[in-house]
Coordinates of N, CA and C in Angstrom, one line a residue:
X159 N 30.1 12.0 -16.7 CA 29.7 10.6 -16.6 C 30.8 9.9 -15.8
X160 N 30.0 8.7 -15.3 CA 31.5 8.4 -14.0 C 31.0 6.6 -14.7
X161 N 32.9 6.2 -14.9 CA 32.7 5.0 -14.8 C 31.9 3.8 -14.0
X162 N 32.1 2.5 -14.5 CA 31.8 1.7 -13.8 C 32.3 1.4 -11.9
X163 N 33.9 1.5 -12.1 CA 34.7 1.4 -11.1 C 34.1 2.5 -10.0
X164 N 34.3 4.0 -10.9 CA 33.6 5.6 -10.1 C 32.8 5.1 -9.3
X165 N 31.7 4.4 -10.2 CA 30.1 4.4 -9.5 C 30.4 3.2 -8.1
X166 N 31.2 2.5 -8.4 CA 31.3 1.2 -7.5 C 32.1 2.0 -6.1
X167 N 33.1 2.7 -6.5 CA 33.6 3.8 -5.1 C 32.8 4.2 -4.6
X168 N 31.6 5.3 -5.3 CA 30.6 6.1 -4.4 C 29.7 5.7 -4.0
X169 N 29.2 3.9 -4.4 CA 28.4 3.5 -4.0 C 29.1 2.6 -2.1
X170 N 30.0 2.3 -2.2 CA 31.3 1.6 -1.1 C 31.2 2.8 0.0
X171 N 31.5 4.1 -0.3 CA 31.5 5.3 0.5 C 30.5 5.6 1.0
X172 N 29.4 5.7 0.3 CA 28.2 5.7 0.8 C 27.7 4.9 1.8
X173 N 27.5 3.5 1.6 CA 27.4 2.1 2.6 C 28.4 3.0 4.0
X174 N 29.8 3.0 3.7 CA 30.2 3.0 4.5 C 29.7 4.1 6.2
X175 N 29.3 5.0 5.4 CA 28.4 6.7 6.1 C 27.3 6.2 6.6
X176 N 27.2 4.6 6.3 CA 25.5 4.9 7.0 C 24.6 4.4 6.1
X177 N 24.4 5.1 4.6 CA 23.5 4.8 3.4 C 23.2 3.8 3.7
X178 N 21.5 3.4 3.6 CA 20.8 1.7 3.0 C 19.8 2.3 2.2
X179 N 19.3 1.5 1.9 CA 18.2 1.7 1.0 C 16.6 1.5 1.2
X180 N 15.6 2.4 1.3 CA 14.5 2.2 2.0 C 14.0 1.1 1.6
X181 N 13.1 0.7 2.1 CA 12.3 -0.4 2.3 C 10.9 0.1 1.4
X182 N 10.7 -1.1 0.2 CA 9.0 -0.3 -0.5 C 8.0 -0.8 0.2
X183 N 7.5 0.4 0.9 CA 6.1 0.8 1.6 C 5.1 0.3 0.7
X184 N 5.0 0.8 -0.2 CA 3.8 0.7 -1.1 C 3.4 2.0 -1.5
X185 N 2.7 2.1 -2.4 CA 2.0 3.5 -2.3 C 0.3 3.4 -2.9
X186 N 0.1 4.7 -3.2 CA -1.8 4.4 -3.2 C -1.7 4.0 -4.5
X187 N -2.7 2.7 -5.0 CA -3.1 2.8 -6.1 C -3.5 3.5 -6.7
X188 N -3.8 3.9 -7.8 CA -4.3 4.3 -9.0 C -6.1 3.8 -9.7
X189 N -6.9 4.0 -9.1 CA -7.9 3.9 -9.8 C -8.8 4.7 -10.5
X190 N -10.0 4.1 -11.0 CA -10.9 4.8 -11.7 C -11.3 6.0 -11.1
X191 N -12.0 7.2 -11.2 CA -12.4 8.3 -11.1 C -13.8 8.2 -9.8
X192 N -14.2 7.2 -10.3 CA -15.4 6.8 -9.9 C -15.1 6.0 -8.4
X193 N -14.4 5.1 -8.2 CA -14.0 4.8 -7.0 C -12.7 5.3 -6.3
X194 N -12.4 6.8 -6.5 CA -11.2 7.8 -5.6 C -11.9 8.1 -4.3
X195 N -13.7 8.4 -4.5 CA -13.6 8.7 -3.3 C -13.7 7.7 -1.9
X196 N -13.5 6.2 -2.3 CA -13.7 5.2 -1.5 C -12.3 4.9 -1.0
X197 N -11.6 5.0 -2.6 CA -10.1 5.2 -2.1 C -9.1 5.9 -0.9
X198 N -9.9 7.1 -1.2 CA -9.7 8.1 -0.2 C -10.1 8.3 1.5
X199 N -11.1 7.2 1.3 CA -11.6 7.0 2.8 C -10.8 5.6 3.4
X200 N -10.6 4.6 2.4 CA -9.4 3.1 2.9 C -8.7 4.1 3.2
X201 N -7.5 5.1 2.5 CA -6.5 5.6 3.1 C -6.6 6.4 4.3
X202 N -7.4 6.8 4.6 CA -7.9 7.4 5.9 C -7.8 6.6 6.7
X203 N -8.5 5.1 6.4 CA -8.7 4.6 7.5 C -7.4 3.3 8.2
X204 N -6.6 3.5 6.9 CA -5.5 2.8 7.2 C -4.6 3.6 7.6
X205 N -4.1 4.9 7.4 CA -3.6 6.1 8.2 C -4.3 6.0 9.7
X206 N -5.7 5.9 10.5 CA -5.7 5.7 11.3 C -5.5 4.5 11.9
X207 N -5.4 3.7 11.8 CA -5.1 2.1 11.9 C -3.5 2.1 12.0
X208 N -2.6 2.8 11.5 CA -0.9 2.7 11.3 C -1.1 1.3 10.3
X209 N -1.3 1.0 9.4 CA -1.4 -0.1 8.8 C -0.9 0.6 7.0
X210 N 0.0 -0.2 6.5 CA 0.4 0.5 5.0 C -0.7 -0.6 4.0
X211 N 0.1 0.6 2.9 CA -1.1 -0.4 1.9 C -0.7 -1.7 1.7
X212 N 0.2 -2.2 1.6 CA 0.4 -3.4 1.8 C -0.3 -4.8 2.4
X213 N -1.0 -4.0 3.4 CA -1.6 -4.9 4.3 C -3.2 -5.2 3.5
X214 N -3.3 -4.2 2.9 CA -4.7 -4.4 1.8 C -4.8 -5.8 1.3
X215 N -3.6 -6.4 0.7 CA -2.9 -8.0 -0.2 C -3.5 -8.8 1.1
X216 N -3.5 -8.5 2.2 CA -4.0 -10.0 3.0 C -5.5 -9.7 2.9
X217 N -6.1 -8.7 2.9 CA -7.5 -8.6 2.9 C -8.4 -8.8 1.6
X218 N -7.6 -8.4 1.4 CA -7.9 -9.0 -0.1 C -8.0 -10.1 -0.5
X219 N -7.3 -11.2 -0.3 CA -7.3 -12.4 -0.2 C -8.1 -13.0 0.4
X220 N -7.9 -12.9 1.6 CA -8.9 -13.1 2.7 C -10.6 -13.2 2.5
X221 N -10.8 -11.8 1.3 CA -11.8 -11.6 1.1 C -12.6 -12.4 -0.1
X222 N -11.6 -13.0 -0.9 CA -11.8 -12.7 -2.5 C -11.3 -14.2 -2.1
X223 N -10.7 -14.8 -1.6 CA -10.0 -16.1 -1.6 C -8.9 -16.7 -2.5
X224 N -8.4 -15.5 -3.3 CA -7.7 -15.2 -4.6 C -6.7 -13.5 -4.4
X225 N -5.3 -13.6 -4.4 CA -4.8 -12.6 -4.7 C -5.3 -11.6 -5.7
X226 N -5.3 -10.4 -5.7 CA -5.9 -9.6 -6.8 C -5.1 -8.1 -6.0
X227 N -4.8 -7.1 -7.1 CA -4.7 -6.1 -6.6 C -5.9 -5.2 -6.9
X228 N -5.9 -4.3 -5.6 CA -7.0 -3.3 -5.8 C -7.6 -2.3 -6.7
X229 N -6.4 -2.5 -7.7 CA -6.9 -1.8 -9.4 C -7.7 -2.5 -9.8
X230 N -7.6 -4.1 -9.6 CA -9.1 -5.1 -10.2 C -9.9 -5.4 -9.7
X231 N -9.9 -4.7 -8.8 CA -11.3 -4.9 -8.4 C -12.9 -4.0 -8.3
X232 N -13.9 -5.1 -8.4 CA -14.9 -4.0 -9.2 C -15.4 -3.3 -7.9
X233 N -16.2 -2.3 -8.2 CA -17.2 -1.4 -7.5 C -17.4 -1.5 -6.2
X234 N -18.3 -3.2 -6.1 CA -19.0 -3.6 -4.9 C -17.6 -4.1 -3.9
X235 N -16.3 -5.0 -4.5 CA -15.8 -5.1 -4.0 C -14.6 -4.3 -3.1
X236 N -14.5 -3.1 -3.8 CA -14.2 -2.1 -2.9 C -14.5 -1.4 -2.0
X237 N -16.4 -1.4 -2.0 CA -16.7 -1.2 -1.4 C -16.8 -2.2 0.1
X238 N -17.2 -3.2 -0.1 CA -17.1 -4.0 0.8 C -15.4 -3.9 1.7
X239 N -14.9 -3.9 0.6 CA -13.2 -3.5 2.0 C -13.2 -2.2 2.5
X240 N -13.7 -1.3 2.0 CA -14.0 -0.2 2.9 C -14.9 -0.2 4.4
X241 N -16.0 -1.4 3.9 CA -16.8 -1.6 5.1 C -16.5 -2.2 6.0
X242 N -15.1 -3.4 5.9 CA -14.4 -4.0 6.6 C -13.7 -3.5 7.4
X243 N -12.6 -2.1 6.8 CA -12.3 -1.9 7.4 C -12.5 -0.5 8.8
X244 N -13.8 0.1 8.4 CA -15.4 0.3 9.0 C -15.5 0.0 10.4
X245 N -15.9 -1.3 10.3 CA -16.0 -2.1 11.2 C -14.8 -2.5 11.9
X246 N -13.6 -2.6 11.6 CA -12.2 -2.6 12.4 C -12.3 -1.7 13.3
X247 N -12.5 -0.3 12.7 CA -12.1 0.8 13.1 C -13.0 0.9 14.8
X248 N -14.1 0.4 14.1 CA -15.5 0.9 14.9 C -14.8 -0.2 16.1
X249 N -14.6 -1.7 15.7 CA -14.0 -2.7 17.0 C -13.1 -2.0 17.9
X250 N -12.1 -1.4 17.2 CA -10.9 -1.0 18.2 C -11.3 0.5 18.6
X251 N -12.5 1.0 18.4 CA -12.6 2.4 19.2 C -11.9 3.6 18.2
X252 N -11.5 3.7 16.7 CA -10.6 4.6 16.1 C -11.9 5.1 15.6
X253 N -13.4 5.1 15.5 CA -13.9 5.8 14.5 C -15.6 5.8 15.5

């Protein structure tokens, strides 16, 4: 076990080498069974887009007119962002 001071050295040494700390990306939600495989295709299509999940929060909004994350949202409404982003793909020639 390393003191308080310890930790405060190897954290100073570290900074100094270079060390930062990543930046949170986001990662894939977690949903129902039933909507993975819609899931699975948003991630596709935002893997082809270069776009992280993160960017989902503006469409979402956008869409819903209300923040919400994509765990709450029902059925049709996932679907519909899938079709959105569909149609992106289809505008910019990726699909």
């Amino acid at each position: 076990m390393c003191t308080a001071a310890e930790l405060a050295r190897v954290v100073r040494y570290m900074r100094s080498q270079g060390f930062t700390t990543l930046l949170q990306q986001g990662c894939k939600p977690r949903v129902a069974a039933g909507r993975q495989g819609m899931l699975n295709k948003i991630e596709a299509l935002l893997a082809s887009a270069g776009r992280p999940w993160g960017s989902l929060d503006g469409m979402i909004a956008r869409m819903l007119g209300e923040k919400k994350p994509v765990e709450w949202l029902y059925d049709a409404q996932v679907r519909r962002l899938m079709q959105m982003l569909i149609m992106d793909a289809k505008r910019h020639g990726r699909l």
